[in-house]
């Protein structure tokens, strides 16, 4: 157990450190200076230089890097370059918005996938199954900025039953959830259907039936438990990428999440903000990966710790 | 033709959906080649009085079949040019990714040890970035253009193929035929190229087809964010993004590129799926027994 | 009961629980804070104001619009761009190097105190000198010629200049802060009673900014009436389509100058039952600029030929749906410094071709043939309309045998290319200019980047001289004459091919009344706006 913890922390340290370094240098390669973005194109050159100096951006890059790392190590995410406000509260707020959307879409997709996947597997080869599989392929293949925009026009403007933008409580959550969730559900349901079909041919299912268990018990307790395993990895990846902020969906629905924050930060050359976002998300990513490993073990004792 | 290949092809083509998909794929491939054969197609004129004119169905005006866009250029011509760019970006990204990914994945899977450590850590690092952030940052560093978009998408693209190949190699490297080949004095390069690589081809092929579909969508996504091709070249993604402003008044601007993307991606997915069904059993059996 | 009924019921129940939990968390966090009072006007903004702190307002338009609603400046502007006293009662040049400002009596900050000379001095000193620990003010450039600011009496301030600068008056637009606000951290002026304008800032967040009526407002009638609205909510909606949809749906009541032109026309033509649209020519001049360091553009005949070959009426009609007016100089008709160009570049392909021939760029195979006289790249920032305009121009220039490529860059990258001179030609607008001194900033040979906006490296001794003279002259009529003469030369030499003045517009639903459209897009008339 201790070894597992050590491995986890080593991984955490490595990934966070690596990501910081990469993003730190990559950003400084982007043409355009934050001074232009903050002070405006018509500000005096001397003021731009003064501003850069005031923010420590006139030092050699390596020195800036050391400064940044030192601060980060002390748990200080720094301040936004654009307006000098502390980053941490902003990040927490945006992360919650993203978390809300991510968890809703995830649960929605999971439930939808279970329903469609199990149906498809049990009625495999039927007309409905074929229809569902074509539908799910279509859903995988449609870009979210098109489905999202369509949903927006149909449900928010034309039918006027949902709000147009995010941040308006529960009802504003539904359209982005459905947009994101249905694309994910399509993928998961296909995986699930496939693995369920394989499981159905196993001996223990036949045994379970012959014990006189009901269909529901057999499918849910026995088949699903085993079939879910291969889907778990996919689900983990999906959750992780959802938490990273679904840039496009957030833009379409004006959702105040991390994805749109990062785009804004990149465009304004707010080095500190971009770095902070990426570091925090990398941190979350590694933790999530560890959790998924554990969950996988719970489902399948055969998977051991490497 | 290799009899095995023939058999696989016959199995794959048994289903109507796959056959249709293949026809669609070939269709788009031909369309994409047209501008190279007929340079006139590259001359897309801008004619403001035609701005957003809806499609006209007349034999005298083939350029107007799909209507005109917001500067009065023929949507039909742009769709043809867009096919070229979208496929070019997609295929280049996938090829480079497969090449780089399988090389690194093969090295990591075969030798293990520190090579594997290095490759795996790099993959872990890149995967830890929030999705799209690396392409966005790289697109910002490099600027627009077909080549830069390809580079930006390759950055994360190779990881998938590397994972697939690494997994295969790890499970194969201690198998009897490898040990036998080693005992017979085969060099490592020979073992990798002649013995191991062929065994990974089918999962790699399946992965590549799916990721081609994904790449075409990703390119459209980058265009949507305005970070795609900035040098004036047109892809289906840029067309679709431009059409978003006129969804209600001029739906013809959105329908054609959307249909094109959808048809291509769906058929790729269908083909990938049926290939998986045919090939994966073999791949799986190699892995398990 | 079949298996699927059972499964579906369980899954639906699970989804219900999740949504319930989120509805609880949503209501607990109070995510719908704007109570719709009857007099709450909702306005859509395209970008978030960067800062309305007068010390740190930079060039972003939305910040500049909100600033005078919150913090009254010494000087405002009439509709035609003439400076008008607001907090200042009288402004006089004692001599070209000494400006005396007398402050009105009885204009109070919300905290109850009158604005006096100390506040004015503190505000302007901060802009000039900054404070340790605070970022420098982006507005310092306009006050470089000030040597000292002195207090003459409780209500009189003297600005002493190192060199004459008559444009100073038009720069005294900075919102006056109480002197105790000067040392506050950046952007932390909310809720402290520092406001002197008709509104107070009561929320500033990423998705919306809220101004509420300043009940202690005392600036009327010099800075607008006491507002009828109790609250103005500015919703930040970056996407063009979303702003349009929000207006349609009734989520916002008013959008000014930030809709696609075809949507504006649609509101006029098809939705006049529910919406009212007002239009007038705006202080917004679009142009195609040339980098004169480029050998091709160094020849004035080439520049003129290009200007002649651009059919501006056609682009206005089809790309901007008629929302613009052909321009041949910097300032639009109706602006104080408007100058009627005597050599307008009216669309004329034949003359354009003759000029190119004369300049030595002959078409190798006639205008129908594929070979070209020359080629260049127009750079534009990522903006759908500007991209369309650039493409349209490229299409038109093809007719005189010029091959034009369009390169789209992200905005900050675009700016970097411009300031590095890494550009051949580009399309941009000037907006919100007031004083004729704007020409100095754009065309004076000393104002090449990074010292100004002469990004095409235009240089003409006579123009320099005239613009310098105008800067030192304090008599209005004489300044106007200098600017007229300078503009005459500029329009003949064409460092810019002026394209058009945009037509400003405001689209409001029928509840809104009393909102007046200004050429510079300001929101000052929110004080006279009311809702039915």
Tab-separated table of N, CA and C in Angstrom, chain A residues 30-33 36-48 50-51 54 80 82-83 85 90 93-94 96 99-100 103-104 107-108 111 114-115 118-119 122-123 152-153 156-157 160-165 167-170 173-174 215-216 219-221 251-252 254 256 261 264 266-269, chain C residues 3-4 6-8 10-12 14-15 18-19 22-23 25-26 29 31-33 48 50 58-59 128-130 134-141 144 186-188 204-207 235-239 241-242 244-249 251 410-413 415-417 419 430 441 450-451 453 455:
chain	number	residue	atom	x	y	z
A	30	UNK	N	4.550	32.314	-27.780
A	30	UNK	CA	3.429	32.888	-28.525
A	30	UNK	C	3.732	34.354	-28.810
A	31	UNK	N	3.635	34.764	-30.076
A	31	UNK	CA	3.934	36.170	-30.368
A	31	UNK	C	2.942	37.101	-29.690
A	32	UNK	N	3.402	38.286	-29.340
A	32	UNK	CA	2.519	39.238	-28.665
A	32	UNK	C	2.821	39.241	-27.182
A	33	UNK	N	2.810	40.437	-26.600
A	33	UNK	CA	3.186	40.550	-25.206
A	33	UNK	C	1.952	40.851	-24.364
A	36	UNK	N	0.829	44.506	-24.189
A	36	UNK	CA	-0.073	45.033	-25.222
A	36	UNK	C	-1.525	44.725	-24.876
A	37	UNK	N	-1.739	43.496	-24.414
A	37	UNK	CA	-3.105	43.089	-24.113
A	37	UNK	C	-3.668	43.882	-22.941
A	38	UNK	N	-2.821	44.199	-21.961
A	38	UNK	CA	-3.305	44.879	-20.763
A	38	UNK	C	-3.401	46.385	-20.978
A	39	UNK	N	-2.333	46.973	-21.481
A	39	UNK	CA	-2.290	48.431	-21.577
A	39	UNK	C	-2.900	48.958	-22.872
A	40	UNK	N	-3.222	48.062	-23.777
A	40	UNK	CA	-3.809	48.529	-25.029
A	40	UNK	C	-2.730	48.857	-26.037
A	41	UNK	N	-3.079	48.793	-27.308
A	41	UNK	CA	-2.087	48.958	-28.356
A	41	UNK	C	-1.488	50.359	-28.411
A	42	UNK	N	-2.179	51.346	-27.856
A	42	UNK	CA	-1.697	52.717	-28.030
A	42	UNK	C	-0.938	53.250	-26.821
A	43	UNK	N	-0.686	52.381	-25.829
A	43	UNK	CA	0.038	52.853	-24.649
A	43	UNK	C	1.493	53.153	-25.001
A	44	UNK	N	2.137	53.921	-24.128
A	44	UNK	CA	3.534	54.287	-24.382
A	44	UNK	C	4.446	53.083	-24.202
A	45	UNK	N	5.477	53.037	-25.037
A	45	UNK	CA	6.429	51.944	-24.942
A	45	UNK	C	7.071	51.919	-23.551
A	46	UNK	N	7.391	53.108	-23.014
A	46	UNK	CA	8.040	53.146	-21.706
A	46	UNK	C	7.119	52.561	-20.639
A	47	UNK	N	5.815	52.798	-20.788
A	47	UNK	CA	4.878	52.240	-19.822
A	47	UNK	C	4.782	50.733	-19.946
A	48	UNK	N	4.832	50.263	-21.200
A	48	UNK	CA	4.789	48.816	-21.387
A	48	UNK	C	5.994	48.170	-20.705
A	50	UNK	N	7.686	49.429	-18.240
A	50	UNK	CA	7.508	49.559	-16.797
A	50	UNK	C	6.564	48.498	-16.276
A	51	UNK	N	5.515	48.269	-17.048
A	51	UNK	CA	4.541	47.273	-16.625
A	51	UNK	C	5.175	45.882	-16.585
A	54	UNK	N	7.302	45.701	-13.603
A	54	UNK	CA	6.519	45.596	-12.369
A	54	UNK	C	6.019	44.176	-12.162
A	80	UNK	N	-3.536	37.291	-11.626
A	80	UNK	CA	-3.752	37.477	-13.056
A	80	UNK	C	-2.922	38.644	-13.541
A	82	UNK	N	-3.617	40.322	-16.199
A	82	UNK	CA	-4.487	41.306	-16.826
A	82	UNK	C	-5.001	42.338	-15.839
A	83	UNK	N	-5.459	41.902	-14.666
A	83	UNK	CA	-5.960	42.903	-13.734
A	83	UNK	C	-5.386	42.761	-12.328
A	85	UNK	N	-5.653	40.537	-10.137
A	85	UNK	CA	-6.425	39.887	-9.077
A	85	UNK	C	-5.882	38.491	-8.806
A	90	UNK	N	-10.870	32.797	-8.498
A	90	UNK	CA	-11.443	32.724	-9.849
A	90	UNK	C	-11.450	31.286	-10.346
A	93	UNK	N	-14.069	29.188	-8.689
A	93	UNK	CA	-15.391	29.482	-9.220
A	93	UNK	C	-15.609	28.805	-10.574
A	94	UNK	N	-14.619	28.983	-11.463
A	94	UNK	CA	-14.737	28.401	-12.793
A	94	UNK	C	-14.707	26.883	-12.740
A	96	UNK	N	-15.837	25.020	-10.399
A	96	UNK	CA	-17.146	24.536	-9.976
A	96	UNK	C	-18.126	24.533	-11.133
A	99	UNK	N	-17.199	21.663	-13.205
A	99	UNK	CA	-17.511	20.431	-12.495
A	99	UNK	C	-19.004	20.110	-12.611
A	100	UNK	N	-19.797	21.159	-12.475
A	100	UNK	CA	-21.243	21.009	-12.548
A	100	UNK	C	-21.645	20.437	-13.910
A	103	UNK	N	-20.050	16.804	-14.405
A	103	UNK	CA	-20.660	15.683	-13.692
A	103	UNK	C	-22.063	15.404	-14.230
A	104	UNK	N	-22.806	16.456	-14.557
A	104	UNK	CA	-24.134	16.223	-15.110
A	104	UNK	C	-24.059	15.490	-16.444
A	107	UNK	N	-23.005	11.829	-15.838
A	107	UNK	CA	-24.067	10.965	-15.316
A	107	UNK	C	-25.132	10.733	-16.383
A	108	UNK	N	-25.482	11.812	-17.066
A	108	UNK	CA	-26.475	11.684	-18.132
A	108	UNK	C	-26.009	10.676	-19.174
A	111	UNK	N	-26.096	7.058	-17.828
A	111	UNK	CA	-27.433	6.476	-17.749
A	111	UNK	C	-27.967	6.151	-19.142
A	114	UNK	N	-26.164	3.149	-20.497
A	114	UNK	CA	-26.629	1.888	-19.900
A	114	UNK	C	-27.910	1.437	-20.583
A	115	UNK	N	-28.830	2.398	-20.696
A	115	UNK	CA	-30.122	2.077	-21.293
A	115	UNK	C	-29.944	1.577	-22.728
A	118	UNK	N	-27.594	-1.751	-22.993
A	118	UNK	CA	-28.233	-2.996	-22.581
A	118	UNK	C	-29.338	-3.374	-23.575
A	119	UNK	N	-30.098	-2.380	-23.971
A	119	UNK	CA	-31.155	-2.661	-24.939
A	119	UNK	C	-30.565	-3.251	-26.207
A	122	UNK	N	-29.333	-6.868	-25.670
A	122	UNK	CA	-30.350	-7.917	-25.501
A	122	UNK	C	-31.137	-8.127	-26.790
A	123	UNK	N	-31.437	-7.027	-27.476
A	123	UNK	CA	-32.161	-7.156	-28.735
A	123	UNK	C	-31.194	-7.084	-29.924
A	152	UNK	N	-29.570	25.024	-29.347
A	152	UNK	CA	-29.779	26.385	-28.854
A	152	UNK	C	-30.906	27.058	-29.622
A	153	UNK	N	-30.862	26.940	-30.942
A	153	UNK	CA	-31.872	27.625	-31.741
A	153	UNK	C	-33.235	26.986	-31.574
A	156	UNK	N	-33.949	26.920	-27.216
A	156	UNK	CA	-33.855	28.156	-26.434
A	156	UNK	C	-34.514	29.337	-27.146
A	157	UNK	N	-34.434	29.361	-28.470
A	157	UNK	CA	-34.996	30.510	-29.163
A	157	UNK	C	-36.378	30.205	-29.730
A	160	UNK	N	-38.344	28.296	-26.980
A	160	UNK	CA	-38.221	29.156	-25.810
A	160	UNK	C	-38.499	28.417	-24.500
A	161	UNK	N	-37.919	27.232	-24.330
A	161	UNK	CA	-38.154	26.537	-23.063
A	161	UNK	C	-36.895	26.478	-22.202
A	162	UNK	N	-35.742	26.827	-22.774
A	162	UNK	CA	-34.534	26.833	-21.951
A	162	UNK	C	-33.834	28.170	-22.104
A	163	UNK	N	-33.050	28.566	-21.098
A	163	UNK	CA	-32.299	29.817	-21.249
A	163	UNK	C	-31.167	29.673	-22.257
A	164	UNK	N	-30.730	30.823	-22.731
A	164	UNK	CA	-29.750	30.879	-23.806
A	164	UNK	C	-28.334	30.654	-23.307
A	165	UNK	N	-28.066	31.151	-22.117
A	165	UNK	CA	-26.687	31.113	-21.631
A	165	UNK	C	-26.619	30.409	-20.292
A	167	UNK	N	-25.234	29.659	-16.290
A	167	UNK	CA	-25.273	30.460	-15.075
A	167	UNK	C	-26.656	30.864	-14.641
A	168	UNK	N	-27.709	30.228	-15.180
A	168	UNK	CA	-29.056	30.564	-14.761
A	168	UNK	C	-29.718	29.406	-14.031
A	169	UNK	N	-28.962	28.749	-13.187
A	169	UNK	CA	-29.539	27.656	-12.422
A	169	UNK	C	-29.732	26.396	-13.250
A	170	UNK	N	-30.619	25.563	-12.755
A	170	UNK	CA	-30.767	24.214	-13.295
A	170	UNK	C	-31.128	24.197	-14.780
A	173	UNK	N	-28.627	24.275	-17.424
A	173	UNK	CA	-27.681	23.162	-17.439
A	173	UNK	C	-28.085	22.117	-18.469
A	174	UNK	N	-29.370	22.113	-18.811
A	174	UNK	CA	-29.889	20.964	-19.550
A	174	UNK	C	-29.359	20.890	-20.982
A	215	UNK	N	-34.446	-12.238	-14.998
A	215	UNK	CA	-33.670	-11.588	-16.054
A	215	UNK	C	-32.936	-10.367	-15.509
A	216	UNK	N	-33.682	-9.570	-14.744
A	216	UNK	CA	-33.109	-8.333	-14.238
A	216	UNK	C	-31.879	-8.624	-13.397
A	219	UNK	N	-28.932	-9.968	-15.690
A	219	UNK	CA	-28.290	-8.963	-16.535
A	219	UNK	C	-27.576	-7.911	-15.703
A	220	UNK	N	-28.239	-7.468	-14.664
A	220	UNK	CA	-27.671	-6.356	-13.940
A	220	UNK	C	-26.551	-6.794	-13.009
A	221	UNK	N	-26.826	-7.871	-12.231
A	221	UNK	CA	-25.833	-8.278	-11.233
A	221	UNK	C	-24.651	-8.982	-11.881
A	251	UNK	N	-18.170	27.549	-25.175
A	251	UNK	CA	-18.281	28.735	-26.028
A	251	UNK	C	-19.689	28.855	-26.602
A	252	UNK	N	-20.219	27.729	-27.069
A	252	UNK	CA	-21.539	27.772	-27.688
A	252	UNK	C	-22.596	28.224	-26.683
A	254	UNK	N	-22.109	29.867	-23.833
A	254	UNK	CA	-21.615	30.917	-22.941
A	254	UNK	C	-21.552	30.412	-21.500
A	256	UNK	N	-19.701	29.688	-18.150
A	256	UNK	CA	-18.499	30.280	-17.551
A	256	UNK	C	-17.585	29.240	-16.922
A	261	UNK	N	-12.301	30.054	-19.951
A	261	UNK	CA	-11.307	30.853	-19.217
A	261	UNK	C	-9.929	30.688	-19.839
A	264	UNK	N	-9.599	32.495	-23.178
A	264	UNK	CA	-9.470	33.923	-22.916
A	264	UNK	C	-8.059	34.242	-22.447
A	266	UNK	N	-5.279	32.557	-22.940
A	266	UNK	CA	-4.291	32.422	-24.015
A	266	UNK	C	-4.348	33.656	-24.916
A	267	UNK	N	-5.561	34.115	-25.237
A	267	UNK	CA	-5.688	35.266	-26.122
A	267	UNK	C	-5.159	36.544	-25.496
A	268	UNK	N	-5.276	36.651	-24.172
A	268	UNK	CA	-4.768	37.861	-23.524
A	268	UNK	C	-3.320	37.709	-23.100
A	269	UNK	N	-2.723	36.588	-23.407
A	269	UNK	CA	-1.345	36.312	-23.012
A	269	UNK	C	-1.164	36.415	-21.503
C	3	UNK	N	-38.319	-6.268	-18.256
C	3	UNK	CA	-36.993	-5.904	-17.791
C	3	UNK	C	-36.702	-4.434	-18.068
C	4	UNK	N	-37.097	-3.977	-19.258
C	4	UNK	CA	-36.724	-2.609	-19.641
C	4	UNK	C	-37.485	-1.549	-18.878
C	6	UNK	N	-38.341	-1.822	-15.901
C	6	UNK	CA	-37.670	-1.790	-14.613
C	6	UNK	C	-36.369	-0.993	-14.700
C	7	UNK	N	-35.580	-1.324	-15.725
C	7	UNK	CA	-34.286	-0.663	-15.900
C	7	UNK	C	-34.481	0.832	-16.128
C	8	UNK	N	-35.403	1.136	-17.059
C	8	UNK	CA	-35.605	2.536	-17.414
C	8	UNK	C	-36.061	3.323	-16.196
C	10	UNK	N	-35.480	2.705	-13.044
C	10	UNK	CA	-34.371	2.929	-12.117
C	10	UNK	C	-33.431	4.019	-12.611
C	11	UNK	N	-33.116	3.977	-13.893
C	11	UNK	CA	-32.170	4.970	-14.431
C	11	UNK	C	-32.766	6.359	-14.362
C	12	UNK	N	-34.058	6.470	-14.698
C	12	UNK	CA	-34.692	7.783	-14.647
C	12	UNK	C	-34.663	8.321	-13.228
C	14	UNK	N	-32.483	7.653	-10.983
C	14	UNK	CA	-31.115	8.096	-10.682
C	14	UNK	C	-30.863	9.485	-11.258
C	15	UNK	N	-31.299	9.705	-12.488
C	15	UNK	CA	-31.094	10.996	-13.128
C	15	UNK	C	-31.844	12.074	-12.350
C	18	UNK	N	-29.892	13.116	-9.339
C	18	UNK	CA	-28.762	13.983	-9.676
C	18	UNK	C	-29.237	15.395	-9.948
C	19	UNK	N	-30.273	15.527	-10.764
C	19	UNK	CA	-30.766	16.864	-11.102
C	19	UNK	C	-31.272	17.582	-9.853
C	22	UNK	N	-28.468	18.957	-7.925
C	22	UNK	CA	-27.914	20.165	-8.542
C	22	UNK	C	-28.845	21.356	-8.431
C	23	UNK	N	-30.157	21.080	-8.460
C	23	UNK	CA	-31.059	22.208	-8.313
C	23	UNK	C	-30.909	22.790	-6.911
C	25	UNK	N	-28.109	22.676	-5.085
C	25	UNK	CA	-26.843	23.399	-5.021
C	25	UNK	C	-26.963	24.703	-5.790
C	26	UNK	N	-27.719	24.668	-6.880
C	26	UNK	CA	-27.894	25.881	-7.672
C	26	UNK	C	-28.608	26.956	-6.893
C	29	UNK	N	-26.525	28.389	-4.005
C	29	UNK	CA	-25.484	29.337	-4.381
C	29	UNK	C	-26.072	30.612	-4.964
C	31	UNK	N	-27.676	31.334	-7.844
C	31	UNK	CA	-27.064	31.617	-9.135
C	31	UNK	C	-27.934	32.513	-10.008
C	32	UNK	N	-29.088	32.934	-9.521
C	32	UNK	CA	-29.887	33.840	-10.334
C	32	UNK	C	-30.156	35.126	-9.561
C	33	UNK	N	-29.117	35.968	-9.482
C	33	UNK	CA	-29.182	37.069	-8.539
C	33	UNK	C	-29.938	38.300	-9.042
C	48	UNK	N	-16.127	41.863	-22.111
C	48	UNK	CA	-16.138	42.315	-20.740
C	48	UNK	C	-15.340	43.610	-20.653
C	50	UNK	N	-12.630	45.873	-19.445
C	50	UNK	CA	-11.438	45.367	-18.771
C	50	UNK	C	-11.301	45.983	-17.386
C	58	UNK	N	-8.117	51.503	-20.280
C	58	UNK	CA	-7.226	51.664	-21.437
C	58	UNK	C	-8.085	51.837	-22.671
C	59	UNK	N	-7.661	51.274	-23.792
C	59	UNK	CA	-8.360	51.619	-25.021
C	59	UNK	C	-9.612	50.791	-25.268
C	128	UNK	N	-0.038	60.463	-14.241
C	128	UNK	CA	1.289	60.876	-14.703
C	128	UNK	C	2.421	60.129	-14.020
C	129	UNK	N	2.257	59.915	-12.713
C	129	UNK	CA	3.402	59.406	-11.955
C	129	UNK	C	3.237	57.968	-11.489
C	130	UNK	N	1.990	57.518	-11.321
C	130	UNK	CA	1.767	56.173	-10.801
C	130	UNK	C	2.096	56.115	-9.317
C	134	UNK	N	1.509	49.733	-7.585
C	134	UNK	CA	0.380	49.679	-8.497
C	134	UNK	C	0.903	49.717	-9.930
C	135	UNK	N	0.189	49.065	-10.844
C	135	UNK	CA	0.652	49.101	-12.238
C	135	UNK	C	0.595	50.532	-12.788
C	136	UNK	N	1.400	50.830	-13.802
C	136	UNK	CA	1.338	52.162	-14.402
C	136	UNK	C	0.011	52.346	-15.123
C	137	UNK	N	-0.411	53.581	-15.248
C	137	UNK	CA	-1.658	53.828	-15.956
C	137	UNK	C	-1.430	53.747	-17.457
C	138	UNK	N	-2.308	53.040	-18.151
C	138	UNK	CA	-2.154	52.961	-19.607
C	138	UNK	C	-2.434	54.293	-20.291
C	139	UNK	N	-2.910	55.298	-19.551
C	139	UNK	CA	-3.336	56.539	-20.202
C	139	UNK	C	-2.283	57.611	-20.143
C	140	UNK	N	-1.091	57.281	-19.654
C	140	UNK	CA	-0.092	58.314	-19.409
C	140	UNK	C	0.301	59.056	-20.678
C	141	UNK	N	0.282	58.344	-21.809
C	141	UNK	CA	0.764	58.917	-23.059
C	141	UNK	C	0.176	60.274	-23.393
C	144	UNK	N	2.033	63.479	-21.475
C	144	UNK	CA	3.492	63.554	-21.425
C	144	UNK	C	4.026	64.981	-21.370
C	186	UNK	N	-5.855	48.251	-7.487
C	186	UNK	CA	-6.533	48.376	-8.770
C	186	UNK	C	-7.886	47.687	-8.735
C	187	UNK	N	-8.865	48.319	-9.344
C	187	UNK	CA	-10.193	47.740	-9.520
C	187	UNK	C	-10.894	47.396	-8.214
C	188	UNK	N	-10.544	48.072	-7.141
C	188	UNK	CA	-11.293	47.803	-5.916
C	188	UNK	C	-11.961	49.073	-5.434
C	204	UNK	N	-19.410	43.313	-10.793
C	204	UNK	CA	-18.508	43.245	-11.942
C	204	UNK	C	-17.983	41.838	-12.042
C	205	UNK	N	-18.648	41.029	-12.864
C	205	UNK	CA	-18.201	39.656	-12.999
C	205	UNK	C	-18.062	39.252	-14.449
C	206	UNK	N	-17.587	38.031	-14.643
C	206	UNK	CA	-17.320	37.612	-16.012
C	206	UNK	C	-18.573	37.582	-16.855
C	207	UNK	N	-19.726	37.205	-16.266
C	207	UNK	CA	-20.895	37.059	-17.113
C	207	UNK	C	-21.785	38.296	-17.124
C	235	UNK	N	-24.975	42.357	-19.881
C	235	UNK	CA	-24.674	40.929	-20.014
C	235	UNK	C	-23.545	40.756	-21.014
C	236	UNK	N	-22.536	40.022	-20.619
C	236	UNK	CA	-21.387	39.830	-21.492
C	236	UNK	C	-21.651	38.607	-22.363
C	237	UNK	N	-21.937	38.834	-23.618
C	237	UNK	CA	-22.221	37.738	-24.540
C	237	UNK	C	-21.270	37.841	-25.734
C	238	UNK	N	-20.174	37.118	-25.699
C	238	UNK	CA	-19.147	37.298	-26.730
C	238	UNK	C	-19.578	36.829	-28.121
C	239	UNK	N	-20.502	35.909	-28.190
C	239	UNK	CA	-20.835	35.338	-29.492
C	239	UNK	C	-21.919	36.168	-30.181
C	241	UNK	N	-24.029	35.443	-32.475
C	241	UNK	CA	-25.326	34.783	-32.610
C	241	UNK	C	-26.078	34.772	-31.293
C	242	UNK	N	-25.324	34.632	-30.206
C	242	UNK	CA	-25.983	34.596	-28.901
C	242	UNK	C	-26.602	35.951	-28.566
C	244	UNK	N	-27.700	38.118	-30.680
C	244	UNK	CA	-28.878	38.239	-31.530
C	244	UNK	C	-30.040	37.433	-30.948
C	245	UNK	N	-29.732	36.199	-30.566
C	245	UNK	CA	-30.774	35.339	-30.007
C	245	UNK	C	-31.310	35.908	-28.699
C	246	UNK	N	-30.400	36.472	-27.888
C	246	UNK	CA	-30.825	37.017	-26.591
C	246	UNK	C	-31.796	38.183	-26.791
C	247	UNK	N	-31.543	38.957	-27.807
C	247	UNK	CA	-32.419	40.087	-28.108
C	247	UNK	C	-33.790	39.589	-28.571
C	248	UNK	N	-33.754	38.613	-29.459
C	248	UNK	CA	-34.994	38.030	-29.970
C	248	UNK	C	-35.846	37.465	-28.854
C	249	UNK	N	-35.182	36.779	-27.956
C	249	UNK	CA	-35.856	36.042	-26.908
C	249	UNK	C	-36.317	36.955	-25.778
C	251	UNK	N	-34.079	38.268	-23.588
C	251	UNK	CA	-33.137	38.202	-22.473
C	251	UNK	C	-32.414	39.525	-22.274
C	410	UNK	N	-4.803	35.964	-35.033
C	410	UNK	CA	-5.422	36.233	-33.730
C	410	UNK	C	-5.024	37.663	-33.339
C	411	UNK	N	-5.895	38.372	-32.578
C	411	UNK	CA	-5.759	39.823	-32.459
C	411	UNK	C	-4.392	40.291	-31.952
C	412	UNK	N	-3.902	39.695	-30.877
C	412	UNK	CA	-2.622	40.158	-30.342
C	412	UNK	C	-1.453	39.859	-31.272
C	413	UNK	N	-1.562	38.740	-31.981
C	413	UNK	CA	-0.528	38.414	-32.964
C	413	UNK	C	-0.565	39.433	-34.097
C	415	UNK	N	-1.496	42.495	-33.935
C	415	UNK	CA	-0.908	43.738	-33.435
C	415	UNK	C	0.611	43.671	-33.432
C	416	UNK	N	1.117	42.501	-33.038
C	416	UNK	CA	2.560	42.309	-32.992
C	416	UNK	C	3.142	42.463	-34.408
C	417	UNK	N	2.492	41.827	-35.367
C	417	UNK	CA	2.966	41.933	-36.750
C	417	UNK	C	2.950	43.384	-37.203
C	419	UNK	N	3.094	46.153	-35.373
C	419	UNK	CA	4.079	47.002	-34.716
C	419	UNK	C	5.502	46.650	-35.092
C	430	UNK	N	-10.511	52.969	-37.324
C	430	UNK	CA	-10.274	53.848	-36.176
C	430	UNK	C	-11.633	54.177	-35.595
C	441	UNK	N	-1.160	61.359	-34.075
C	441	UNK	CA	-0.895	60.011	-33.573
C	441	UNK	C	-0.747	59.006	-34.720
C	450	UNK	N	7.412	52.070	-31.673
C	450	UNK	CA	6.390	51.949	-30.628
C	450	UNK	C	5.888	53.296	-30.090
C	451	UNK	N	6.171	54.403	-30.763
C	451	UNK	CA	5.813	55.702	-30.201
C	451	UNK	C	4.448	56.199	-30.666
C	453	UNK	N	0.948	55.355	-33.701
C	453	UNK	CA	0.230	54.403	-34.545
C	453	UNK	C	0.514	54.629	-36.028
C	455	UNK	N	1.844	53.089	-38.340
C	455	UNK	CA	2.382	51.747	-38.562
C	455	UNK	C	2.736	51.494	-40.013
